[in-house]
mmCIF file with all atom_site columns, C-alpha atoms in Angstrom:
data_model
loop_
_atom_site.group_PDB
_atom_site.id
_atom_site.type_symbol
_atom_site.label_atom_id
_atom_site.label_alt_id
_atom_site.label_comp_id
_atom_site.label_asym_id
_atom_site.label_entity_id
_atom_site.label_seq_id
_atom_site.pdbx_PDB_ins_code
_atom_site.Cartn_x
_atom_site.Cartn_y
_atom_site.Cartn_z
_atom_site.occupancy
_atom_site.B_iso_or_equiv
_atom_site.pdbx_formal_charge
_atom_site.auth_seq_id
_atom_site.auth_comp_id
_atom_site.auth_asym_id
_atom_site.auth_atom_id
_atom_site.pdbx_PDB_model_num
ATOM 1   C CA . MET A 1 1   ? 135.683 109.808 78.697 1.00 0.00 ? 1   MET A CA 1
ATOM 2   C CA . ILE A 1 2   ? 132.083 109.673 77.396 1.00 0.00 ? 2   ILE A CA 1
ATOM 3   C CA . ASN A 1 3   ? 129.082 108.707 79.542 1.00 0.00 ? 3   ASN A CA 1
ATOM 4   C CA . ILE A 1 4   ? 126.483 106.851 77.978 1.00 0.00 ? 4   ILE A CA 1
ATOM 5   C CA . GLY A 1 5   ? 123.432 108.387 77.576 1.00 0.00 ? 5   GLY A CA 1
ATOM 6   C CA . THR A 1 6   ? 119.439 106.838 79.519 1.00 0.00 ? 6   THR A CA 1
ATOM 7   C CA . LEU A 1 7   ? 116.451 105.307 77.123 1.00 0.00 ? 7   LEU A CA 1
ATOM 8   C CA . TYR A 1 8   ? 113.237 106.536 78.600 1.00 0.00 ? 8   TYR A CA 1
ATOM 9   C CA . ILE A 1 9   ? 110.434 104.680 77.971 1.00 0.00 ? 9   ILE A CA 1
ATOM 10  C CA . VAL A 1 10  ? 108.041 107.426 78.152 1.00 0.00 ? 10  VAL A CA 1
ATOM 11  C CA . SER A 1 11  ? 103.878 106.140 77.868 1.00 0.00 ? 11  SER A CA 1
ATOM 12  C CA . THR A 1 12  ? 101.313 108.199 76.205 1.00 0.00 ? 12  THR A CA 1
ATOM 13  C CA . PRO A 1 13  ? 97.597  109.258 75.881 1.00 0.00 ? 13  PRO A CA 1
ATOM 14  C CA . ILE A 1 14  ? 95.320  106.737 74.629 1.00 0.00 ? 14  ILE A CA 1
ATOM 15  C CA . GLY A 1 15  ? 92.567  109.182 73.905 1.00 0.00 ? 15  GLY A CA 1
ATOM 16  C CA . ASN A 1 16  ? 92.602  112.295 75.773 1.00 0.00 ? 16  ASN A CA 1
ATOM 17  C CA . LEU A 1 17  ? 95.760  114.129 74.949 1.00 0.00 ? 17  LEU A CA 1
ATOM 18  C CA . LYS A 1 18  ? 96.029  115.562 78.893 1.00 0.00 ? 18  LYS A CA 1
ATOM 19  C CA . ASP A 1 19  ? 96.751  111.744 80.530 1.00 0.00 ? 19  ASP A CA 1
ATOM 20  C CA . ILE A 1 20  ? 99.921  112.567 80.394 1.00 0.00 ? 20  ILE A CA 1
ATOM 21  C CA . THR A 1 21  ? 101.982 113.509 83.665 1.00 0.00 ? 21  THR A CA 1
ATOM 22  C CA . PHE A 1 22  ? 104.232 116.644 83.658 1.00 0.00 ? 22  PHE A CA 1
ATOM 23  C CA . ARG A 1 23  ? 107.325 114.511 83.900 1.00 0.00 ? 23  ARG A CA 1
ATOM 24  C CA . SER A 1 24  ? 106.664 112.741 80.772 1.00 0.00 ? 24  SER A CA 1
ATOM 25  C CA . ILE A 1 25  ? 106.344 115.758 78.758 1.00 0.00 ? 25  ILE A CA 1
ATOM 26  C CA . GLU A 1 26  ? 109.650 117.170 80.568 1.00 0.00 ? 26  GLU A CA 1
ATOM 27  C CA . ILE A 1 27  ? 111.494 114.135 79.476 1.00 0.00 ? 27  ILE A CA 1
ATOM 28  C CA . LEU A 1 28  ? 110.096 113.732 76.112 1.00 0.00 ? 28  LEU A CA 1
ATOM 29  C CA . ASP A 1 29  ? 111.513 118.248 75.860 1.00 0.00 ? 29  ASP A CA 1
ATOM 30  C CA . ASN A 1 30  ? 115.060 117.486 76.718 1.00 0.00 ? 30  ASN A CA 1
ATOM 31  C CA . VAL A 1 31  ? 116.613 113.893 75.357 1.00 0.00 ? 31  VAL A CA 1
ATOM 32  C CA . SER A 1 32  ? 118.224 114.397 72.163 1.00 0.00 ? 32  SER A CA 1
ATOM 33  C CA . CYS A 1 33  ? 115.285 112.481 69.344 1.00 0.00 ? 33  CYS A CA 1
ATOM 34  C CA . VAL A 1 34  ? 112.413 110.433 70.425 1.00 0.00 ? 34  VAL A CA 1
ATOM 35  C CA . PHE A 1 35  ? 111.555 107.252 68.423 1.00 0.00 ? 35  PHE A CA 1
ATOM 36  C CA . ALA A 1 36  ? 107.739 107.038 67.819 1.00 0.00 ? 36  ALA A CA 1
ATOM 37  C CA . GLU A 1 37  ? 105.663 104.231 66.020 1.00 0.00 ? 37  GLU A CA 1
ATOM 38  C CA . ASP A 1 38  ? 104.393 106.348 63.857 1.00 0.00 ? 38  ASP A CA 1
ATOM 39  C CA . THR A 1 39  ? 106.178 110.292 64.031 1.00 0.00 ? 39  THR A CA 1
ATOM 40  C CA . ARG A 1 40  ? 102.518 111.152 61.919 1.00 0.00 ? 40  ARG A CA 1
ATOM 41  C CA . ARG A 1 41  ? 100.276 110.766 64.626 1.00 0.00 ? 41  ARG A CA 1
ATOM 42  C CA . SER A 1 42  ? 102.716 111.689 67.264 1.00 0.00 ? 42  SER A CA 1
ATOM 43  C CA . ILE A 1 43  ? 103.374 114.945 65.702 1.00 0.00 ? 43  ILE A CA 1
ATOM 44  C CA . LYS A 1 44  ? 99.714  116.107 67.228 1.00 0.00 ? 44  LYS A CA 1
ATOM 45  C CA . LEU A 1 45  ? 100.832 115.114 71.174 1.00 0.00 ? 45  LEU A CA 1
ATOM 46  C CA . PHE A 1 46  ? 104.502 117.400 69.909 1.00 0.00 ? 46  PHE A CA 1
ATOM 47  C CA . LYS A 1 47  ? 102.125 120.086 69.086 1.00 0.00 ? 47  LYS A CA 1
ATOM 48  C CA . THR A 1 48  ? 99.758  120.447 71.589 1.00 0.00 ? 48  THR A CA 1
ATOM 49  C CA . TYR A 1 49  ? 102.735 120.732 74.556 1.00 0.00 ? 49  TYR A CA 1
ATOM 50  C CA . ASN A 1 50  ? 105.033 122.093 72.736 1.00 0.00 ? 50  ASN A CA 1
ATOM 51  C CA . ILE A 1 51  ? 108.426 120.275 71.952 1.00 0.00 ? 51  ILE A CA 1
ATOM 52  C CA . SER A 1 52  ? 109.975 120.331 69.586 1.00 0.00 ? 52  SER A CA 1
ATOM 53  C CA . VAL A 1 53  ? 112.666 117.095 70.283 1.00 0.00 ? 53  VAL A CA 1
ATOM 54  C CA . PRO A 1 54  ? 112.976 115.515 66.632 1.00 0.00 ? 54  PRO A CA 1
ATOM 55  C CA . MET A 1 55  ? 111.736 112.593 66.213 1.00 0.00 ? 55  MET A CA 1
ATOM 56  C CA . LEU A 1 56  ? 111.899 108.919 63.789 1.00 0.00 ? 56  LEU A CA 1
ATOM 57  C CA . SER A 1 57  ? 109.950 106.238 63.248 1.00 0.00 ? 57  SER A CA 1
ATOM 58  C CA . TYR A 1 58  ? 110.458 103.137 64.776 1.00 0.00 ? 58  TYR A CA 1
ATOM 59  C CA . ASN A 1 59  ? 107.775 100.162 64.184 1.00 0.00 ? 59  ASN A CA 1
ATOM 60  C CA . GLU A 1 60  ? 107.418 96.488  63.466 1.00 0.00 ? 60  GLU A CA 1
ATOM 61  C CA . PHE A 1 61  ? 109.311 97.268  60.102 1.00 0.00 ? 61  PHE A CA 1
ATOM 62  C CA . ASN A 1 62  ? 112.176 99.892  60.294 1.00 0.00 ? 62  ASN A CA 1
ATOM 63  C CA . ARG A 1 63  ? 113.182 97.560  64.168 1.00 0.00 ? 63  ARG A CA 1
ATOM 64  C CA . GLU A 1 64  ? 116.280 96.100  63.046 1.00 0.00 ? 64  GLU A CA 1
ATOM 65  C CA . LYS A 1 65  ? 117.713 99.738  61.663 1.00 0.00 ? 65  LYS A CA 1
ATOM 66  C CA . ARG A 1 66  ? 115.987 101.762 64.354 1.00 0.00 ? 66  ARG A CA 1
ATOM 67  C CA . ILE A 1 67  ? 117.449 99.644  67.078 1.00 0.00 ? 67  ILE A CA 1
ATOM 68  C CA . GLU A 1 68  ? 120.895 99.818  66.130 1.00 0.00 ? 68  GLU A CA 1
ATOM 69  C CA . LEU A 1 69  ? 120.620 103.510 65.266 1.00 0.00 ? 69  LEU A CA 1
ATOM 70  C CA . ALA A 1 70  ? 119.056 104.117 68.662 1.00 0.00 ? 70  ALA A CA 1
ATOM 71  C CA . LEU A 1 71  ? 121.882 102.059 70.669 1.00 0.00 ? 71  LEU A CA 1
ATOM 72  C CA . LYS A 1 72  ? 124.391 104.109 68.774 1.00 0.00 ? 72  LYS A CA 1
ATOM 73  C CA . LYS A 1 73  ? 122.838 107.272 69.941 1.00 0.00 ? 73  LYS A CA 1
ATOM 74  C CA . ILE A 1 74  ? 123.048 105.710 73.846 1.00 0.00 ? 74  ILE A CA 1
ATOM 75  C CA . ILE A 1 75  ? 126.001 105.215 73.630 1.00 0.00 ? 75  ILE A CA 1
ATOM 76  C CA . GLU A 1 76  ? 127.445 108.572 72.069 1.00 0.00 ? 76  GLU A CA 1
ATOM 77  C CA . GLY A 1 77  ? 126.530 110.136 75.136 1.00 0.00 ? 77  GLY A CA 1
ATOM 78  C CA . GLN A 1 78  ? 122.618 110.568 74.152 1.00 0.00 ? 78  GLN A CA 1
ATOM 79  C CA . ASP A 1 79  ? 119.736 110.475 76.030 1.00 0.00 ? 79  ASP A CA 1
ATOM 80  C CA . ILE A 1 80  ? 116.908 109.208 73.680 1.00 0.00 ? 80  ILE A CA 1
ATOM 81  C CA . ALA A 1 81  ? 112.677 108.378 74.533 1.00 0.00 ? 81  ALA A CA 1
ATOM 82  C CA . LEU A 1 82  ? 110.746 105.626 72.917 1.00 0.00 ? 82  LEU A CA 1
ATOM 83  C CA . ILE A 1 83  ? 106.901 106.182 72.461 1.00 0.00 ? 83  ILE A CA 1
ATOM 84  C CA . THR A 1 84  ? 104.353 104.201 70.894 1.00 0.00 ? 84  THR A CA 1
ATOM 85  C CA . ASP A 1 85  ? 100.962 105.927 69.344 1.00 0.00 ? 85  ASP A CA 1
ATOM 86  C CA . ALA A 1 86  ? 99.167  105.469 72.159 1.00 0.00 ? 86  ALA A CA 1
ATOM 87  C CA . GLY A 1 87  ? 99.925  104.026 75.455 1.00 0.00 ? 87  GLY A CA 1
ATOM 88  C CA . THR A 1 88  ? 102.875 102.383 77.442 1.00 0.00 ? 88  THR A CA 1
ATOM 89  C CA . PRO A 1 89  ? 106.165 101.140 74.832 1.00 0.00 ? 89  PRO A CA 1
ATOM 90  C CA . SER A 1 90  ? 105.747 97.338  74.742 1.00 0.00 ? 90  SER A CA 1
ATOM 91  C CA . ILE A 1 91  ? 102.584 96.701  75.439 1.00 0.00 ? 91  ILE A CA 1
ATOM 92  C CA . SER A 1 92  ? 101.662 94.590  71.610 1.00 0.00 ? 92  SER A CA 1
ATOM 93  C CA . ASP A 1 93  ? 104.238 96.496  69.981 1.00 0.00 ? 93  ASP A CA 1
ATOM 94  C CA . PRO A 1 94  ? 108.046 95.769  69.356 1.00 0.00 ? 94  PRO A CA 1
ATOM 95  C CA . GLY A 1 95  ? 109.709 98.076  71.864 1.00 0.00 ? 95  GLY A CA 1
ATOM 96  C CA . PHE A 1 96  ? 110.388 95.426  74.034 1.00 0.00 ? 96  PHE A CA 1
ATOM 97  C CA . LEU A 1 97  ? 113.109 94.257  71.418 1.00 0.00 ? 97  LEU A CA 1
ATOM 98  C CA . LEU A 1 98  ? 114.579 97.603  72.092 1.00 0.00 ? 98  LEU A CA 1
ATOM 99  C CA . ILE A 1 99  ? 114.903 97.524  75.836 1.00 0.00 ? 99  ILE A CA 1
ATOM 100 C CA . ARG A 1 100 ? 115.987 94.282  75.341 1.00 0.00 ? 100 ARG A CA 1
ATOM 101 C CA . GLU A 1 101 ? 119.005 94.849  73.521 1.00 0.00 ? 101 GLU A CA 1
ATOM 102 C CA . SER A 1 102 ? 119.288 97.922  75.902 1.00 0.00 ? 102 SER A CA 1
ATOM 103 C CA . ILE A 1 103 ? 120.200 95.530  79.247 1.00 0.00 ? 103 ILE A CA 1
ATOM 104 C CA . LYS A 1 104 ? 121.967 93.044  77.144 1.00 0.00 ? 104 LYS A CA 1
ATOM 105 C CA . LYS A 1 105 ? 124.911 96.838  76.900 1.00 0.00 ? 105 LYS A CA 1
ATOM 106 C CA . ASN A 1 106 ? 124.347 97.440  79.893 1.00 0.00 ? 106 ASN A CA 1
ATOM 107 C CA . ILE A 1 107 ? 122.130 101.023 79.170 1.00 0.00 ? 107 ILE A CA 1
ATOM 108 C CA . GLU A 1 108 ? 120.258 102.688 82.221 1.00 0.00 ? 108 GLU A CA 1
ATOM 109 C CA . ILE A 1 109 ? 116.195 102.682 80.882 1.00 0.00 ? 109 ILE A CA 1
ATOM 110 C CA . ILE A 1 110 ? 113.206 104.378 82.970 1.00 0.00 ? 110 ILE A CA 1
ATOM 111 C CA . CYS A 1 111 ? 110.166 103.816 82.662 1.00 0.00 ? 111 CYS A CA 1
ATOM 112 C CA . LEU A 1 112 ? 108.023 106.504 83.831 1.00 0.00 ? 112 LEU A CA 1
ATOM 113 C CA . PRO A 1 113 ? 104.560 105.481 84.164 1.00 0.00 ? 113 PRO A CA 1
ATOM 114 C CA . GLY A 1 114 ? 101.270 106.367 82.560 1.00 0.00 ? 114 GLY A CA 1
ATOM 115 C CA . ALA A 1 115 ? 98.668  105.399 80.336 1.00 0.00 ? 115 ALA A CA 1
ATOM 116 C CA . THR A 1 116 ? 97.762  102.216 79.035 1.00 0.00 ? 116 THR A CA 1
ATOM 117 C CA . ALA A 1 117 ? 94.046  100.933 77.754 1.00 0.00 ? 117 ALA A CA 1
ATOM 118 C CA . LEU A 1 118 ? 93.759  97.249  80.129 1.00 0.00 ? 118 LEU A CA 1
ATOM 119 C CA . ILE A 1 119 ? 94.258  98.695  83.623 1.00 0.00 ? 119 ILE A CA 1
ATOM 120 C CA . PRO A 1 120 ? 91.013  101.193 83.121 1.00 0.00 ? 120 PRO A CA 1
ATOM 121 C CA . ALA A 1 121 ? 89.017  98.247  81.269 1.00 0.00 ? 121 ALA A CA 1
ATOM 122 C CA . LEU A 1 122 ? 89.592  96.129  83.954 1.00 0.00 ? 122 LEU A CA 1
ATOM 123 C CA . VAL A 1 123 ? 88.157  98.955  86.422 1.00 0.00 ? 123 VAL A CA 1
ATOM 124 C CA . MET A 1 124 ? 85.626  99.463  84.668 1.00 0.00 ? 124 MET A CA 1
ATOM 125 C CA . SER A 1 125 ? 84.647  96.041  83.969 1.00 0.00 ? 125 SER A CA 1
ATOM 126 C CA . GLY A 1 126 ? 83.411  95.232  87.460 1.00 0.00 ? 126 GLY A CA 1
ATOM 127 C CA . LEU A 1 127 ? 85.030  91.538  87.290 1.00 0.00 ? 127 LEU A CA 1
ATOM 128 C CA . PRO A 1 128 ? 87.511  90.789  89.861 1.00 0.00 ? 128 PRO A CA 1
ATOM 129 C CA . SER A 1 129 ? 90.313  92.418  89.447 1.00 0.00 ? 129 SER A CA 1
ATOM 130 C CA . GLU A 1 130 ? 92.506  90.904  92.793 1.00 0.00 ? 130 GLU A CA 1
ATOM 131 C CA . ARG A 1 131 ? 94.141  88.605  89.790 1.00 0.00 ? 131 ARG A CA 1
ATOM 132 C CA . PHE A 1 132 ? 94.553  89.199  85.950 1.00 0.00 ? 132 PHE A CA 1
ATOM 133 C CA . VAL A 1 133 ? 96.303  87.270  82.815 1.00 0.00 ? 133 VAL A CA 1
ATOM 134 C CA . PHE A 1 134 ? 96.857  89.958  79.886 1.00 0.00 ? 134 PHE A CA 1
ATOM 135 C CA . GLU A 1 135 ? 97.320  87.931  76.752 1.00 0.00 ? 135 GLU A CA 1
ATOM 136 C CA . GLY A 1 136 ? 97.220  90.905  74.090 1.00 0.00 ? 136 GLY A CA 1
ATOM 137 C CA . PHE A 1 137 ? 95.346  90.007  70.367 1.00 0.00 ? 137 PHE A CA 1
ATOM 138 C CA . LEU A 1 138 ? 94.964  86.785  70.162 1.00 0.00 ? 138 LEU A CA 1
ATOM 139 C CA . PRO A 1 139 ? 96.478  85.150  67.387 1.00 0.00 ? 139 PRO A CA 1
ATOM 140 C CA . LYS A 1 140 ? 95.286  84.903  63.943 1.00 0.00 ? 140 LYS A CA 1
ATOM 141 C CA . GLN A 1 141 ? 94.993  81.519  62.935 1.00 0.00 ? 141 GLN A CA 1
ATOM 142 C CA . LYS A 1 142 ? 97.486  79.715  64.219 1.00 0.00 ? 142 LYS A CA 1
ATOM 143 C CA . GLY A 1 143 ? 97.262  78.307  67.346 1.00 0.00 ? 143 GLY A CA 1
ATOM 144 C CA . ARG A 1 144 ? 94.261  80.594  68.115 1.00 0.00 ? 144 ARG A CA 1
ATOM 145 C CA . ALA A 1 145 ? 91.970  77.403  68.742 1.00 0.00 ? 145 ALA A CA 1
ATOM 146 C CA . SER A 1 146 ? 94.658  76.371  71.684 1.00 0.00 ? 146 SER A CA 1
ATOM 147 C CA . ARG A 1 147 ? 95.021  79.334  72.853 1.00 0.00 ? 147 ARG A CA 1
ATOM 148 C CA . LEU A 1 148 ? 91.333  79.788  73.399 1.00 0.00 ? 148 LEU A CA 1
ATOM 149 C CA . GLU A 1 149 ? 90.971  76.598  74.927 1.00 0.00 ? 149 GLU A CA 1
ATOM 150 C CA . GLU A 1 150 ? 93.907  77.283  77.571 1.00 0.00 ? 150 GLU A CA 1
ATOM 151 C CA . LEU A 1 151 ? 92.323  80.624  78.440 1.00 0.00 ? 151 LEU A CA 1
ATOM 152 C CA . SER A 1 152 ? 88.727  78.737  79.403 1.00 0.00 ? 152 SER A CA 1
ATOM 153 C CA . SER A 1 153 ? 89.944  77.345  81.802 1.00 0.00 ? 153 SER A CA 1
ATOM 154 C CA . GLU A 1 154 ? 91.351  80.332  83.507 1.00 0.00 ? 154 GLU A CA 1
ATOM 155 C CA . ASN A 1 155 ? 90.763  81.318  87.353 1.00 0.00 ? 155 ASN A CA 1
ATOM 156 C CA . ARG A 1 156 ? 91.891  84.868  86.455 1.00 0.00 ? 156 ARG A CA 1
ATOM 157 C CA . THR A 1 157 ? 90.075  87.573  84.867 1.00 0.00 ? 157 THR A CA 1
ATOM 158 C CA . VAL A 1 158 ? 91.245  87.539  80.930 1.00 0.00 ? 158 VAL A CA 1
ATOM 159 C CA . ILE A 1 159 ? 91.853  90.286  78.932 1.00 0.00 ? 159 ILE A CA 1
ATOM 160 C CA . LEU A 1 160 ? 92.549  90.685  76.093 1.00 0.00 ? 160 LEU A CA 1
ATOM 161 C CA . TYR A 1 161 ? 93.000  93.947  73.141 1.00 0.00 ? 161 TYR A CA 1
ATOM 162 C CA . GLU A 1 162 ? 90.843  93.401  69.531 1.00 0.00 ? 162 GLU A CA 1
ATOM 163 C CA . SER A 1 163 ? 90.397  95.309  66.708 1.00 0.00 ? 163 SER A CA 1
ATOM 164 C CA . PRO A 1 164 ? 86.986  96.425  65.418 1.00 0.00 ? 164 PRO A CA 1
ATOM 165 C CA . LEU A 1 165 ? 86.654  94.891  62.071 1.00 0.00 ? 165 LEU A CA 1
ATOM 166 C CA . ARG A 1 166 ? 87.618  91.704  64.626 1.00 0.00 ? 166 ARG A CA 1
ATOM 167 C CA . VAL A 1 167 ? 85.727  91.659  67.691 1.00 0.00 ? 167 VAL A CA 1
ATOM 168 C CA . LYS A 1 168 ? 82.179  90.365  66.073 1.00 0.00 ? 168 LYS A CA 1
ATOM 169 C CA . LYS A 1 169 ? 84.747  87.274  65.163 1.00 0.00 ? 169 LYS A CA 1
ATOM 170 C CA . THR A 1 170 ? 86.514  86.959  68.594 1.00 0.00 ? 170 THR A CA 1
ATOM 171 C CA . LEU A 1 171 ? 83.184  87.068  70.601 1.00 0.00 ? 171 LEU A CA 1
ATOM 172 C CA . GLU A 1 172 ? 81.595  84.194  68.236 1.00 0.00 ? 172 GLU A CA 1
ATOM 173 C CA . ASP A 1 173 ? 85.066  82.462  68.948 1.00 0.00 ? 173 ASP A CA 1
ATOM 174 C CA . LEU A 1 174 ? 84.954  83.458  72.648 1.00 0.00 ? 174 LEU A CA 1
ATOM 175 C CA . LYS A 1 175 ? 81.311  82.048  73.036 1.00 0.00 ? 175 LYS A CA 1
ATOM 176 C CA . GLU A 1 176 ? 82.246  78.666  71.175 1.00 0.00 ? 176 GLU A CA 1
ATOM 177 C CA . VAL A 1 177 ? 84.994  77.878  74.033 1.00 0.00 ? 177 VAL A CA 1
ATOM 178 C CA . PHE A 1 178 ? 83.604  79.798  76.812 1.00 0.00 ? 178 PHE A CA 1
ATOM 179 C CA . GLY A 1 179 ? 79.974  79.101  76.156 1.00 0.00 ? 179 GLY A CA 1
ATOM 180 C CA . PRO A 1 180 ? 77.592  81.614  75.714 1.00 0.00 ? 180 PRO A CA 1
ATOM 181 C CA . GLU A 1 181 ? 77.015  82.741  79.606 1.00 0.00 ? 181 GLU A CA 1
ATOM 182 C CA . ARG A 1 182 ? 80.278  83.706  80.564 1.00 0.00 ? 182 ARG A CA 1
ATOM 183 C CA . ALA A 1 183 ? 80.289  87.340  81.852 1.00 0.00 ? 183 ALA A CA 1
ATOM 184 C CA . ILE A 1 184 ? 82.136  89.356  79.951 1.00 0.00 ? 184 ILE A CA 1
ATOM 185 C CA . SER A 1 185 ? 82.903  93.045  78.899 1.00 0.00 ? 185 SER A CA 1
ATOM 186 C CA . LEU A 1 186 ? 83.650  94.973  75.988 1.00 0.00 ? 186 LEU A CA 1
ATOM 187 C CA . SER A 1 187 ? 85.263  98.899  76.207 1.00 0.00 ? 187 SER A CA 1
ATOM 188 C CA . ARG A 1 188 ? 86.442  100.918 73.638 1.00 0.00 ? 188 ARG A CA 1
ATOM 189 C CA . GLU A 1 189 ? 87.723  104.654 73.037 1.00 0.00 ? 189 GLU A CA 1
ATOM 190 C CA . ILE A 1 190 ? 89.221  104.875 76.103 1.00 0.00 ? 190 ILE A CA 1
ATOM 191 C CA . SER A 1 191 ? 89.452  108.350 77.300 1.00 0.00 ? 191 SER A CA 1
ATOM 192 C CA . LYS A 1 192 ? 88.107  109.661 73.966 1.00 0.00 ? 192 LYS A CA 1
ATOM 193 C CA . ILE A 1 193 ? 84.572  111.528 73.716 1.00 0.00 ? 193 ILE A CA 1
ATOM 194 C CA . TYR A 1 194 ? 82.831  108.037 72.557 1.00 0.00 ? 194 TYR A CA 1
ATOM 195 C CA . GLU A 1 195 ? 84.037  105.851 75.616 1.00 0.00 ? 195 GLU A CA 1
ATOM 196 C CA . GLU A 1 196 ? 81.745  103.040 76.359 1.00 0.00 ? 196 GLU A CA 1
ATOM 197 C CA . THR A 1 197 ? 81.826  100.266 78.122 1.00 0.00 ? 197 THR A CA 1
ATOM 198 C CA . PHE A 1 198 ? 78.824  96.964  77.657 1.00 0.00 ? 198 PHE A CA 1
ATOM 199 C CA . ARG A 1 199 ? 79.512  94.537  80.363 1.00 0.00 ? 199 ARG A CA 1
ATOM 200 C CA . GLY A 1 200 ? 76.785  91.091  80.047 1.00 0.00 ? 200 GLY A CA 1
ATOM 201 C CA . THR A 1 201 ? 77.581  87.796  78.509 1.00 0.00 ? 201 THR A CA 1
ATOM 202 C CA . ILE A 1 202 ? 79.028  86.894  76.146 1.00 0.00 ? 202 ILE A CA 1
ATOM 203 C CA . SER A 1 203 ? 75.978  86.251  74.281 1.00 0.00 ? 203 SER A CA 1
ATOM 204 C CA . ASP A 1 204 ? 74.696  89.538  75.178 1.00 0.00 ? 204 ASP A CA 1
ATOM 205 C CA . ALA A 1 205 ? 78.165  91.192  73.447 1.00 0.00 ? 205 ALA A CA 1
ATOM 206 C CA . ILE A 1 206 ? 77.262  90.009  70.415 1.00 0.00 ? 206 ILE A CA 1
ATOM 207 C CA . ILE A 1 207 ? 73.779  91.110  70.132 1.00 0.00 ? 207 ILE A CA 1
ATOM 208 C CA . HIS A 1 208 ? 75.112  94.778  71.524 1.00 0.00 ? 208 HIS A CA 1
ATOM 209 C CA . LEU A 1 209 ? 77.466  94.886  68.435 1.00 0.00 ? 209 LEU A CA 1
ATOM 210 C CA . ALA A 1 210 ? 74.983  93.147  65.778 1.00 0.00 ? 210 ALA A CA 1
ATOM 211 C CA . ASN A 1 211 ? 73.234  95.924  64.023 1.00 0.00 ? 211 ASN A CA 1
ATOM 212 C CA . LYS A 1 212 ? 76.359  97.938  64.533 1.00 0.00 ? 212 LYS A CA 1
ATOM 213 C CA . ASN A 1 213 ? 80.259  99.026  62.226 1.00 0.00 ? 213 ASN A CA 1
ATOM 214 C CA . PRO A 1 214 ? 82.371  98.862  65.513 1.00 0.00 ? 214 PRO A CA 1
ATOM 215 C CA . LYS A 1 215 ? 85.003  101.630 65.903 1.00 0.00 ? 215 LYS A CA 1
ATOM 216 C CA . GLY A 1 216 ? 87.988  101.735 68.576 1.00 0.00 ? 216 GLY A CA 1
ATOM 217 C CA . GLU A 1 217 ? 89.948  99.243  69.950 1.00 0.00 ? 217 GLU A CA 1
ATOM 218 C CA . PHE A 1 218 ? 88.328  97.470  72.096 1.00 0.00 ? 218 PHE A CA 1
ATOM 219 C CA . VAL A 1 219 ? 89.400  95.758  75.319 1.00 0.00 ? 219 VAL A CA 1
ATOM 220 C CA . ILE A 1 220 ? 87.976  92.934  76.280 1.00 0.00 ? 220 ILE A CA 1
ATOM 221 C CA . CYS A 1 221 ? 87.629  91.178  79.849 1.00 0.00 ? 221 CYS A CA 1
ATOM 222 C CA . ILE A 1 222 ? 86.584  88.131  80.281 1.00 0.00 ? 222 ILE A CA 1
ATOM 223 C CA . ASP A 1 223 ? 85.389  86.105  83.903 1.00 0.00 ? 223 ASP A CA 1
ATOM 224 C CA . LYS A 1 224 ? 87.044  83.315  85.244 1.00 0.00 ? 224 LYS A CA 1
ATOM 225 C CA . VAL A 1 225 ? 86.121  79.794  85.371 1.00 0.00 ? 225 VAL A CA 1
ATOM 226 C CA . LYS A 1 226 ? 83.569  79.452  87.793 1.00 0.00 ? 226 LYS A CA 1
#
């Protein structure tokens, strides 16, 4: 009888490639294959640590076929790993779908602790961190206004992700719903060369970015309602 394999969820660096654990490297180097959000981006990490395990793409566009393939490999007895471009799989990516289907089939899942952008951003914000709510990316259109209204009365620090292309628009929306004086922090390029955290009011943040071409994904931390 063949023992089924294990699904390893492995966090990868969000910036500096040294921000990876020894255990993560060991796992990635010993599984049968790695399912990666974008193999072209992950290859740099693999080359840095001389990892030669085969990689297969797993993303929003091919997830159904890849989930089927991943489950087949595990059931056949292979250990596989799931990684994302940066950070921890299933946080704002389709990784949770593979995890959910693995649970249904009683597959052992081991998640290694590792990098994620939201915790460093929260710590650096200086805002209350004993209770917080992580919202990921806001809806682009449908449901956006109602979500913002709901969050504006939160009595916990609110954490959002935002792209450099939409961050100015999101700040304007926050100003309208949360008010211009709500305390906020903007963190970008965490653990990279041009890492930056801005702290101030929402109005201050808008002024800060007014004449800039924002680069890098942003983590926005917003103070709780007073």
